[in-house]
mmCIF file of C-alpha atoms in Angstrom:
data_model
loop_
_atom_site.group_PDB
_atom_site.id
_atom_site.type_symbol
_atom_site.label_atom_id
_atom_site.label_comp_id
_atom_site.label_asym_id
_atom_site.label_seq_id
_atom_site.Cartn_x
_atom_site.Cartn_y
_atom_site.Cartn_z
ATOM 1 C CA UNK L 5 161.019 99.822 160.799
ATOM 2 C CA UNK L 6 157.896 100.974 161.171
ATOM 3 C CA UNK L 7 156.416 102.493 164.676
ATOM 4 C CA UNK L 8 152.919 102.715 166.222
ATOM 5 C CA UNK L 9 151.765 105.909 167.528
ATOM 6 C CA UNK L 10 152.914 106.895 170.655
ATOM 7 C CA UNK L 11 150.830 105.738 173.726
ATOM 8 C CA UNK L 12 149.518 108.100 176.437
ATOM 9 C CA UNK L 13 149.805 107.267 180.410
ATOM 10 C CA UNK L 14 146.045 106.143 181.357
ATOM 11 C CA UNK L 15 145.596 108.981 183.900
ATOM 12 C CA UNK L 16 146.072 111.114 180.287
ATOM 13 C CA UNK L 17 144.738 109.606 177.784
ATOM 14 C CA UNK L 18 142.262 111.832 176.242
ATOM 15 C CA UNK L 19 140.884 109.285 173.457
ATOM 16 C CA UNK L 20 137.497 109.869 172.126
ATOM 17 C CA UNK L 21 134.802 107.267 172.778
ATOM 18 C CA UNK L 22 133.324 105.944 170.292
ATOM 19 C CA UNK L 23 129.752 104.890 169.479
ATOM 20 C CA UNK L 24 128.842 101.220 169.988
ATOM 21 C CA UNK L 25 128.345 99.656 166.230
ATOM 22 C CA UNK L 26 124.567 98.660 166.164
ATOM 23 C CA UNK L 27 123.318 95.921 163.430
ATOM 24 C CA UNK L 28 122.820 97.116 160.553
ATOM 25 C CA UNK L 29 119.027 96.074 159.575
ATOM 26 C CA UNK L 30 116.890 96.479 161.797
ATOM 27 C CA UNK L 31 113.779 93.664 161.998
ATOM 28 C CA UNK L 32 114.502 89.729 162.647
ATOM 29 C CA UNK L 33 117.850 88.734 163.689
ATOM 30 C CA UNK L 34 120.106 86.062 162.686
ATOM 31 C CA UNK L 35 121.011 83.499 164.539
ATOM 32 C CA UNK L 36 123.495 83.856 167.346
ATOM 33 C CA UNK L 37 126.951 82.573 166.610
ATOM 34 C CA UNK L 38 130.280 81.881 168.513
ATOM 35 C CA UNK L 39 129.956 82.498 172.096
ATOM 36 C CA UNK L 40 133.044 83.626 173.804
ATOM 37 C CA UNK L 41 134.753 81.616 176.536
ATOM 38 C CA UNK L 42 137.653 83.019 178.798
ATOM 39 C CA UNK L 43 139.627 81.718 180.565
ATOM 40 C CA UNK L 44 139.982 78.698 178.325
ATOM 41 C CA UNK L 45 138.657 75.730 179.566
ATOM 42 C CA UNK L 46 141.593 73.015 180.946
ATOM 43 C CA UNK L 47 140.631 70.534 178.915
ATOM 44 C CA UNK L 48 140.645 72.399 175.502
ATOM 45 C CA UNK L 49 143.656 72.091 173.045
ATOM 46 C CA UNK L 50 145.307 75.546 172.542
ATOM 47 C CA UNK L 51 145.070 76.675 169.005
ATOM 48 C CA UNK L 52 148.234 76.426 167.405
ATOM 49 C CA UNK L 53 149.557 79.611 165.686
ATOM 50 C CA UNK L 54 152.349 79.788 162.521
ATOM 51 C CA UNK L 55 154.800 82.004 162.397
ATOM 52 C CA UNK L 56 154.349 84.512 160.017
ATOM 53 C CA UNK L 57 156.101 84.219 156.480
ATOM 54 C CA UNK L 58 156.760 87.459 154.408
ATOM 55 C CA UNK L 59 155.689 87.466 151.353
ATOM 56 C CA UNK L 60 155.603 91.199 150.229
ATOM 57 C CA UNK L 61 155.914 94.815 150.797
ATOM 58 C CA UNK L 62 154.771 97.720 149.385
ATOM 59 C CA UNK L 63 154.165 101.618 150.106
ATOM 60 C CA UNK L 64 151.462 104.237 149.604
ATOM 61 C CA UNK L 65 152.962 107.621 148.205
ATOM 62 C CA UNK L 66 151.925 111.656 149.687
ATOM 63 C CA UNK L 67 148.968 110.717 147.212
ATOM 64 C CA UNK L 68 147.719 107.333 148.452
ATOM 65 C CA UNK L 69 149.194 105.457 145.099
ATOM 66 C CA UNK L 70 149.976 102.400 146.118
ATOM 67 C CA UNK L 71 153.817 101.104 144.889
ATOM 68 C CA UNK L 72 155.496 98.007 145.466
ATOM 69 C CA UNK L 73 158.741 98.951 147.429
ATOM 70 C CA UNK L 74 159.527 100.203 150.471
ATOM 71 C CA UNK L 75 159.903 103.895 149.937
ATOM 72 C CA UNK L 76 157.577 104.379 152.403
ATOM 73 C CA UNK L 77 159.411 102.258 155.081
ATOM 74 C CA UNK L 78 161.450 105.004 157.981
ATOM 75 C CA UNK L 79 164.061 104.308 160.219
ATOM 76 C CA UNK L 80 163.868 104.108 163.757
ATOM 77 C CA UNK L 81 165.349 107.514 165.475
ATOM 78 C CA UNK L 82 165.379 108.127 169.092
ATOM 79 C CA UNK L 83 163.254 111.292 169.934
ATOM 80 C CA UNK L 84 164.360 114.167 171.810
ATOM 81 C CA UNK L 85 162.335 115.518 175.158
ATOM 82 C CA UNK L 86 160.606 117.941 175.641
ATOM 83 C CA UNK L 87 159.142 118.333 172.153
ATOM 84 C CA UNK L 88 155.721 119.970 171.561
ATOM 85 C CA UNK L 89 152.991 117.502 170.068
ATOM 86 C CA UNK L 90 151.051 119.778 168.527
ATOM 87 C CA UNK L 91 153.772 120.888 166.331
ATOM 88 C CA UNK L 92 152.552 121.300 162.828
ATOM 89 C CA UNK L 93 148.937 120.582 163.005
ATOM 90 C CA UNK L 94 148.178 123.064 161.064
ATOM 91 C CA UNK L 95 149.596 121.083 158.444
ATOM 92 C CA UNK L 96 148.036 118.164 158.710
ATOM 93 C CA UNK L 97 147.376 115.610 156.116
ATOM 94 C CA UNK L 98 144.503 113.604 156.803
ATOM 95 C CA UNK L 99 143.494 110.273 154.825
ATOM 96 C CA UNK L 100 140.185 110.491 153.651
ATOM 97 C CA UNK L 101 138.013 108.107 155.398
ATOM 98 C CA UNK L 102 137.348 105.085 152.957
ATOM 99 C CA UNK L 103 135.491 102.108 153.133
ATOM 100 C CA UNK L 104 137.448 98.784 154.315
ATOM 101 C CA UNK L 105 138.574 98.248 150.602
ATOM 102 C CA UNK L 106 141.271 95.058 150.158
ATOM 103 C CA UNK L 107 141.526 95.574 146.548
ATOM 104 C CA UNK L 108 144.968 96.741 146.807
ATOM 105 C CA UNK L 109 145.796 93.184 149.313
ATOM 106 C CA UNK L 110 144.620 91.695 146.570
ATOM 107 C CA UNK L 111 146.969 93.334 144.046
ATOM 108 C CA UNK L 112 150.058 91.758 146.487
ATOM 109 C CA UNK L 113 147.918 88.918 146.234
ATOM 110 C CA UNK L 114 147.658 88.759 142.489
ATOM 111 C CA UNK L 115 151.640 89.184 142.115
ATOM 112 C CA UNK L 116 152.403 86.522 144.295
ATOM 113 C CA UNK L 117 150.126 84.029 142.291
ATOM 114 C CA UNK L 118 151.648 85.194 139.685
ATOM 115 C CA UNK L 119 155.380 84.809 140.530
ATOM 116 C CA UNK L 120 156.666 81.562 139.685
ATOM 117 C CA UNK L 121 158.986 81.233 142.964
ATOM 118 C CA UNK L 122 156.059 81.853 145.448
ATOM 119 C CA UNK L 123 153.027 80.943 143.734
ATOM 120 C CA UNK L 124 152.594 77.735 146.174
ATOM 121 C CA UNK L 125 152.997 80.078 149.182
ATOM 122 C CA UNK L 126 149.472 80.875 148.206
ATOM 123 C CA UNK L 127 147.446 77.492 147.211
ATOM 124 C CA UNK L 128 144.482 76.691 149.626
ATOM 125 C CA UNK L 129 143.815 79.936 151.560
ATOM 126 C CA UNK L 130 141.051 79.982 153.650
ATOM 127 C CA UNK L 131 141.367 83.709 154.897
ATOM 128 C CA UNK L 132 142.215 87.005 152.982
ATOM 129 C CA UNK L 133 142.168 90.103 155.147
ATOM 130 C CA UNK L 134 143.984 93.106 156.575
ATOM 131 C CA UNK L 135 145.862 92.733 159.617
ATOM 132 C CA UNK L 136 142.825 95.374 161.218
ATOM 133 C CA UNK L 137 140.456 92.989 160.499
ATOM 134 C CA UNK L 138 142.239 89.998 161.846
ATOM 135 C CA UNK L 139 142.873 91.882 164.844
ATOM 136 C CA UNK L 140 139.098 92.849 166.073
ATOM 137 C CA UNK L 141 138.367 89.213 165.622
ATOM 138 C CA UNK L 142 141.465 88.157 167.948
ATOM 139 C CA UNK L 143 140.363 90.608 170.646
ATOM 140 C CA UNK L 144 136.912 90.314 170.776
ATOM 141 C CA UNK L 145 136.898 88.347 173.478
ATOM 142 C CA UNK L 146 138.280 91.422 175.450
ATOM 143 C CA UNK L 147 136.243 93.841 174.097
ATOM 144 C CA UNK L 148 133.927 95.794 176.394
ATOM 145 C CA UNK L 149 132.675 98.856 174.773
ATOM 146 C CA UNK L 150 133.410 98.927 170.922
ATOM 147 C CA UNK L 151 131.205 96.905 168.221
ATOM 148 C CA UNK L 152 132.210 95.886 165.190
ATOM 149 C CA UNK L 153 130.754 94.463 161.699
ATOM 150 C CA UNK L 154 132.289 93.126 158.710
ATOM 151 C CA UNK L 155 131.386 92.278 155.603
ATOM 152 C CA UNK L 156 132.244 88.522 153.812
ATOM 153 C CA UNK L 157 132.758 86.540 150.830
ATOM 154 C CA UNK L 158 133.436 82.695 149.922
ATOM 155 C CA UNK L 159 135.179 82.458 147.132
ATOM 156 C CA UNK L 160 135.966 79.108 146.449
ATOM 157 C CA UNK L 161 136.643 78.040 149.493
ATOM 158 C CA UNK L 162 138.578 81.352 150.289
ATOM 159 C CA UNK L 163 137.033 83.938 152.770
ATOM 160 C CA UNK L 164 137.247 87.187 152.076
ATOM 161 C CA UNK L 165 136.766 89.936 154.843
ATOM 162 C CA UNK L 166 136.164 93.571 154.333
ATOM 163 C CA UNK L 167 135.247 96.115 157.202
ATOM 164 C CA UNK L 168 131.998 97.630 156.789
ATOM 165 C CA UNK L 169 131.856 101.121 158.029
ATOM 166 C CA UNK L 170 128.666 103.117 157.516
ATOM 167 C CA UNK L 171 128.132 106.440 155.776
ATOM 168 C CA UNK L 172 127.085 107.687 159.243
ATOM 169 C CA UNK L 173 129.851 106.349 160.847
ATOM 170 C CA UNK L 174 132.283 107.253 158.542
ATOM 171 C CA UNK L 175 131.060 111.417 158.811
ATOM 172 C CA UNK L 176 131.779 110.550 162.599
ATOM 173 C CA UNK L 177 134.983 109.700 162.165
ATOM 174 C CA UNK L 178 135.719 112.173 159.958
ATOM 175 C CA UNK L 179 134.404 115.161 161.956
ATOM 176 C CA UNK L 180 136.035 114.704 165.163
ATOM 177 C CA UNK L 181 135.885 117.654 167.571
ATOM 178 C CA UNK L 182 138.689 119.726 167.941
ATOM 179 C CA UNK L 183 139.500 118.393 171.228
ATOM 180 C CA UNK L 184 139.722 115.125 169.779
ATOM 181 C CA UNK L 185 141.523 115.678 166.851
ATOM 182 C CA UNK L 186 144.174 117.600 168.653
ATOM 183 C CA UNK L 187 145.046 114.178 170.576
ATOM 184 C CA UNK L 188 144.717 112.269 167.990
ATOM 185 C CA UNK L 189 147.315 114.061 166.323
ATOM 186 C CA UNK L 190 149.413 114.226 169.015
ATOM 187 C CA UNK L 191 150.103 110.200 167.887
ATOM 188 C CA UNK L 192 151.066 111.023 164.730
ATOM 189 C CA UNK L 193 153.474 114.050 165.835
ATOM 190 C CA UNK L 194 155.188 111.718 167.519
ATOM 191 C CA UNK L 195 155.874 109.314 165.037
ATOM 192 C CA UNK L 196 157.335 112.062 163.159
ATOM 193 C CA UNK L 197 159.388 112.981 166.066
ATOM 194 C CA UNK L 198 160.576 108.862 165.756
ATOM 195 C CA UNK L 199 161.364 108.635 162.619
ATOM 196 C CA UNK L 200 163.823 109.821 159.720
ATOM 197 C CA UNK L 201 164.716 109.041 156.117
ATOM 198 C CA UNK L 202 168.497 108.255 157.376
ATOM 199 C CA UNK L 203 169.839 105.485 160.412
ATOM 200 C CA UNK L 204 171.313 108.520 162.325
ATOM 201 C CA UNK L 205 169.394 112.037 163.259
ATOM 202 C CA UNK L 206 170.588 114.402 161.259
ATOM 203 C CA UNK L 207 172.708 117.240 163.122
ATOM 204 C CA UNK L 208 170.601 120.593 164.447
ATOM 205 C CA UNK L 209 170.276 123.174 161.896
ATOM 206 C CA UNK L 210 170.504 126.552 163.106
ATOM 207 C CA UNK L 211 168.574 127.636 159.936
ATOM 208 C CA UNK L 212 165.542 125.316 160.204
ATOM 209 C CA UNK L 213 162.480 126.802 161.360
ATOM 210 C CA UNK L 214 161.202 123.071 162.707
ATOM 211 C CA UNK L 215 161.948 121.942 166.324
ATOM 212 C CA UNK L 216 164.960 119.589 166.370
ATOM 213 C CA UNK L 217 163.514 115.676 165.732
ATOM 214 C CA UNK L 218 160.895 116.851 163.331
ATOM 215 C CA UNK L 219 160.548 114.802 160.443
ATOM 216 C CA UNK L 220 158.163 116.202 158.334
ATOM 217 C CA UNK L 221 154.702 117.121 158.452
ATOM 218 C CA UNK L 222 151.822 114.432 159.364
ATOM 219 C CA UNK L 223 150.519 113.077 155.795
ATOM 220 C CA UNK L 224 148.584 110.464 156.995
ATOM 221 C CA UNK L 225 148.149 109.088 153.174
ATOM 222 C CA UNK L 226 151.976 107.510 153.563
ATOM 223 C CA UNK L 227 151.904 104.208 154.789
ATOM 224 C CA UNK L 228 153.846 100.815 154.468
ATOM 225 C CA UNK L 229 152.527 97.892 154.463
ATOM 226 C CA UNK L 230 153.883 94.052 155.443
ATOM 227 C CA UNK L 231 151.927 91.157 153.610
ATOM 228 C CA UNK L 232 152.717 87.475 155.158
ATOM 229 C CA UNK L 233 151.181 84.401 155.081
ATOM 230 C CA UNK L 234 150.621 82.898 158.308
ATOM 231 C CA UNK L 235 147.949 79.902 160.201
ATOM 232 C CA UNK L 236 145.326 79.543 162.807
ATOM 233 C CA UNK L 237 144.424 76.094 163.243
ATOM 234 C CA UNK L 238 144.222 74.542 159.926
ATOM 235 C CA UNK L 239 143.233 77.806 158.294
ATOM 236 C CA UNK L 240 145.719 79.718 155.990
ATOM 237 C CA UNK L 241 145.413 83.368 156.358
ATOM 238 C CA UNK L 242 146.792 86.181 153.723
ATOM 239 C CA UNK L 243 147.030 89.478 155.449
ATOM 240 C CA UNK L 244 148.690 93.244 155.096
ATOM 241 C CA UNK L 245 149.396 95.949 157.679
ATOM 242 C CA UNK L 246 151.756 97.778 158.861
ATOM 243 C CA UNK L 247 154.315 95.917 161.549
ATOM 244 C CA UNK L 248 155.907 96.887 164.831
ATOM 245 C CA UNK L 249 159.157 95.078 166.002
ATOM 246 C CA UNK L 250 159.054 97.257 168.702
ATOM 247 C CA UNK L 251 156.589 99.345 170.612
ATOM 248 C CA UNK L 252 157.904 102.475 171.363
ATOM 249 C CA UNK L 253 155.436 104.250 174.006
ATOM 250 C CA UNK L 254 155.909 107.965 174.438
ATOM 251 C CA UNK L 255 154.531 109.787 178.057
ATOM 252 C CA UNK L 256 153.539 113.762 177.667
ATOM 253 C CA UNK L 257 151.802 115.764 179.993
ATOM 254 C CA UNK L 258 148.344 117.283 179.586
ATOM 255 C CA UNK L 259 150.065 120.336 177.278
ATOM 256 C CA UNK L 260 151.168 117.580 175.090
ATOM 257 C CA UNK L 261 154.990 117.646 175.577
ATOM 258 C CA UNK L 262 156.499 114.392 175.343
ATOM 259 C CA UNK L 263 158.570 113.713 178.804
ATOM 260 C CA UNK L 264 159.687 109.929 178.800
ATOM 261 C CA UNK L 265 160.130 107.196 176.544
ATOM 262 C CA UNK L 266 159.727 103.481 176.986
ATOM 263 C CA UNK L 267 160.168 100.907 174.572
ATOM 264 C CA UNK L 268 158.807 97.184 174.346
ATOM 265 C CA UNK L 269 159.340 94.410 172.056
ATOM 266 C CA UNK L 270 156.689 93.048 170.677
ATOM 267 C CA UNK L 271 157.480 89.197 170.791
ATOM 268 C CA UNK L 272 157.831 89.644 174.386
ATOM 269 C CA UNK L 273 155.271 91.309 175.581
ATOM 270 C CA UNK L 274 153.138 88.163 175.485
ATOM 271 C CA UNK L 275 155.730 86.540 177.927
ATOM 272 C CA UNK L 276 156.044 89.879 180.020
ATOM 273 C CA UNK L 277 151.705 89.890 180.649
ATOM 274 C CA UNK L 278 151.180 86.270 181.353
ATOM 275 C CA UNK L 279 150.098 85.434 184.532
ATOM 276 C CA UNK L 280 149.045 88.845 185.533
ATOM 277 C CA UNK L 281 145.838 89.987 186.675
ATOM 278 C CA UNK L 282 143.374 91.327 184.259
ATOM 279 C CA UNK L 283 145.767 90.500 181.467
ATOM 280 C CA UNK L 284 144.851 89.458 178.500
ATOM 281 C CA UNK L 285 145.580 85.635 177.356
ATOM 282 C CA UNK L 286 146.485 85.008 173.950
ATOM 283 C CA UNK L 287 145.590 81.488 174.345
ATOM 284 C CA UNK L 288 141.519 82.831 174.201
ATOM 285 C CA UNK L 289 142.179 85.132 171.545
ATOM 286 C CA UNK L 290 143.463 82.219 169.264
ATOM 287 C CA UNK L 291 140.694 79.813 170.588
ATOM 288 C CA UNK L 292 138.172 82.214 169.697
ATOM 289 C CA UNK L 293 139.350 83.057 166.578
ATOM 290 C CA UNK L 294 139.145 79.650 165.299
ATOM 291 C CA UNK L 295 135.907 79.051 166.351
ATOM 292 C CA UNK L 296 134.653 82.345 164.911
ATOM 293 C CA UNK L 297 136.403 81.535 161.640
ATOM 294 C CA UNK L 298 134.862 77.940 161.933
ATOM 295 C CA UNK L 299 131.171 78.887 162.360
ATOM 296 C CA UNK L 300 131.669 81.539 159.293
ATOM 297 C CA UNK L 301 132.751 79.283 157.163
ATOM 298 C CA UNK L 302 130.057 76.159 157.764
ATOM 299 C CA UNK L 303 127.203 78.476 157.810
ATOM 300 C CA UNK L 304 127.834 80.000 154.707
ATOM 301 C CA UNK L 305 128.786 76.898 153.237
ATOM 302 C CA UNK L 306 125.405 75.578 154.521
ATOM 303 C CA UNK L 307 122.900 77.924 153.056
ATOM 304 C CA UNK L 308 124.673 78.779 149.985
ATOM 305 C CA UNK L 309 124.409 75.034 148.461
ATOM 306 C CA UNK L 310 120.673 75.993 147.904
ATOM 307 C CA UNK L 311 121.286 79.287 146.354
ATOM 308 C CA UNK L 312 123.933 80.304 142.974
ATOM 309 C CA UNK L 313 125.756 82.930 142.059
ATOM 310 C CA UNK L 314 128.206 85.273 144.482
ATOM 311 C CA UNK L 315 126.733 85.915 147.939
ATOM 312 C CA UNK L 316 127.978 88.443 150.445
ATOM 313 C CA UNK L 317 127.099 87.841 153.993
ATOM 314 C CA UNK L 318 127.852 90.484 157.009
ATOM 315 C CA UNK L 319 128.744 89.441 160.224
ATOM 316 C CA UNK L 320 128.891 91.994 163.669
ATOM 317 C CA UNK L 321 130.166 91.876 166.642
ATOM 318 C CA UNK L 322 128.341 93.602 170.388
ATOM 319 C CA UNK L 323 130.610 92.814 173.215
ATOM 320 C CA UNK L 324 128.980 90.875 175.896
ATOM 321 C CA UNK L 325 126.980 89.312 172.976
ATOM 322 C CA UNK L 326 128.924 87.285 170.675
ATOM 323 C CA UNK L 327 128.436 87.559 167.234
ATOM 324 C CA UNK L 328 125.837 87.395 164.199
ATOM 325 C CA UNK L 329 126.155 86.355 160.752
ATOM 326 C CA UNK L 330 123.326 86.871 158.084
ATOM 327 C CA UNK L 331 123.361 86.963 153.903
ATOM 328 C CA UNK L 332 122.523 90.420 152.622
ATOM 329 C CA UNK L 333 119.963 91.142 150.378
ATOM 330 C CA UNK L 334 120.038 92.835 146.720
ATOM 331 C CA UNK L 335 120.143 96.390 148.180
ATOM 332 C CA UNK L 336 122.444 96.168 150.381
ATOM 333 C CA UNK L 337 124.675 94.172 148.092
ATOM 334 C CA UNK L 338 124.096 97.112 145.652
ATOM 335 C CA UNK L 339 125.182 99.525 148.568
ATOM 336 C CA UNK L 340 128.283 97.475 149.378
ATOM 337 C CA UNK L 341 129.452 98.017 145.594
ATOM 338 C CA UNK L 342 128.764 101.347 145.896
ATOM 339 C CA UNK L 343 128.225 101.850 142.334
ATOM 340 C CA UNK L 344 132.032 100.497 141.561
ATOM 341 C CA UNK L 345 133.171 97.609 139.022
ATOM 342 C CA UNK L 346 132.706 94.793 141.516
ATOM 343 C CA UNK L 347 131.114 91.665 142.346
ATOM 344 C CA UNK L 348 129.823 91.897 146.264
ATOM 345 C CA UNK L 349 133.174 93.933 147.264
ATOM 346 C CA UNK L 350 135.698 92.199 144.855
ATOM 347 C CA UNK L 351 136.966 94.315 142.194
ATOM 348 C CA UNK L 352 135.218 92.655 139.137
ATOM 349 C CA UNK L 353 139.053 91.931 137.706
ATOM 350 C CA UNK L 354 139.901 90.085 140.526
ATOM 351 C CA UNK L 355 136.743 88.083 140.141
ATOM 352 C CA UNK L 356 137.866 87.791 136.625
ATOM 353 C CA UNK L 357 141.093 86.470 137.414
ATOM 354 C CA UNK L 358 139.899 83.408 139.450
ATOM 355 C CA UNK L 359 138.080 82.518 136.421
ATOM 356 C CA UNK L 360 135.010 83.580 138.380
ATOM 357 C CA UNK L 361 133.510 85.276 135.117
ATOM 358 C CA UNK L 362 133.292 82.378 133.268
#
């Protein structure tokens, strides 16, 4: 099981605000695309949403190598009260900001394809992602402050998504200040504080310097990952991230010492929300989502029957505004490869492997 960070009580939370993500390129706009509509009209069909279908795992070790297994994978511990957040920052291992790479989805990808037992679980996608991805197009319609921009290839009728994060931004969101670092790491502590390498908590050692429930130290490089196929609408997605059976939200106080613990499944907080005020409908999210991935796809489709060769197109996201798609030109494809082996943001042997290179 794997467990999201533990969530702060609002009159706490101390998150930092982000900037707002501005278009890229300054000068002419694109066209407008998908508006946002909530609530959903009455007389439109919800969007109907599969189940999703595991299809593989795999782990990233202390030095971000990726490995298919699960070594990475914890079990779920109860944490004691009282514990100290800021235990061990010090210590800290943070993952170097990169940019929105899938190359490694598209290793799971490639050994599924290549697996003569699943193969057909992946004929006729229409969406590779990560889960991150898929997620700030399901909540955009929600979205208030935070814009977003992403960049996009069709690949044979496949469309492949990659977050675009700019130098700028990235130095940003590396060089947090320490107030804000602090509580983000109070998230992380807490995970460690949830989690063990065993089913049961292992008894108090009277000759461990660590606080009883600690873990390890944070190495933010260690991650597991769930890949699944799943569908929105008639589209077949292919995404990886990690997965959360259960929520498990952890209170502090402003010193950052955890004092309760509440716990939520995730397949029912959908039912527990609905009909609330101000809460969120997942009937819009999967509405809009379809449309978005709708528009995408025909206006690519449209304007690259009078051009050749592989195109990459960036779309963003301003809340309040909808969204904006636009092909980029030969410098900024040449800054999206970043001086790598790729074509657009595909790893050139990935490219090779669809018989792209022919």
């Amino acid at each position: 099981m794997n467990l999201k960070r533990g969530r702060e009580d609002s009159h706490h939370s101390e998150e930092a605000k982000r900037a707002k993500t501005e278009p890229s390129t300054p000068g002419k706009e694109p066209p407008r695309g998908a508006n946002i509509t909530r609530p959903l009209p009455r007389n439109v069909v919800p969007t109907p949403f599969q189940q999703p279908t595991q299809l593989a795992t795999f782990s990233y070790t202390p030095d971000r190598e990726l490995v298919f297994d699960n070594s990475a994978m914890k079990y779920y511990v109860e944490p004691p009260r009282g514990v100290k957040l800021n235990y061990g920052y010090d210590q800290w291992i943070k993952q170097e900001e990169e940019r929105g790479r899938i190359d490694n989805l598209l290793k799971a990808l490639s050994r599924v394809r290549s697996d003569p037992t699943r193969h057909t679980a992946v004929k006729e996608l229409g969406v590779v992602s990560w889960r991150g991805v898929m997620t700030k197009i399901l909540t955009a319609p929600y979205e208030e402050r935070d814009g977003w921009e992403l960049n996009v290839m069709n690949v044979d009728g496949t469309l492949y998504f990659e977050e675009y994060v700019s130098e700028a931004r990235a130095v940003e969101k590396q060089n947090m200040n320490p107030r804000q670092s602090m509580q983000t790491y109070y998230g992380y502590a807490f995970e460690s504080y949830c989690t063990a390498d065993t089913p049961r908590r292992p008894a108090p050692d009277p000759a461990c310097r660590d606080p009883f429930g600690w873990s390890g130290d944070v190495n933010n490089n260690v991650q597991w990952c769930s890949v699944v196929r799943t569908k929105l609408g008639n589209t077949r997605i292919f995404i990886g991230g990690e997965v959360d059976c259960e929520i498990v939200v952890g209170f502090r106080t402003p010193a950052g010492v955890v004092s309760t613990i509440q716990s939520f499944k995730t397949v029912e907080i959908p039912r527990m929300v609905r009909g609330k005020a101000s809460a969120w409908d997942p009937l819009v999210c999967l509405d809009w989502a379809g449309r978005f991935l709708t528009y995408v796809r025909q206006r690519m489709a449209s304007e690259e029957k009078t051009s050749s060769g592989p195109k990459v197109w960036r779309v963003w996201f301003m809340p309040g505004s909808g969204i904006r798609l636009r092909e980029l030109n030969a410098t900024e494809v040449v800054d999206v490869e970043h001086g790598e082996d790729r074509i657009g943001f595909l790893p050139r042997w990935y490219w090779t492997e669809l018989g792209q290179g022919r």
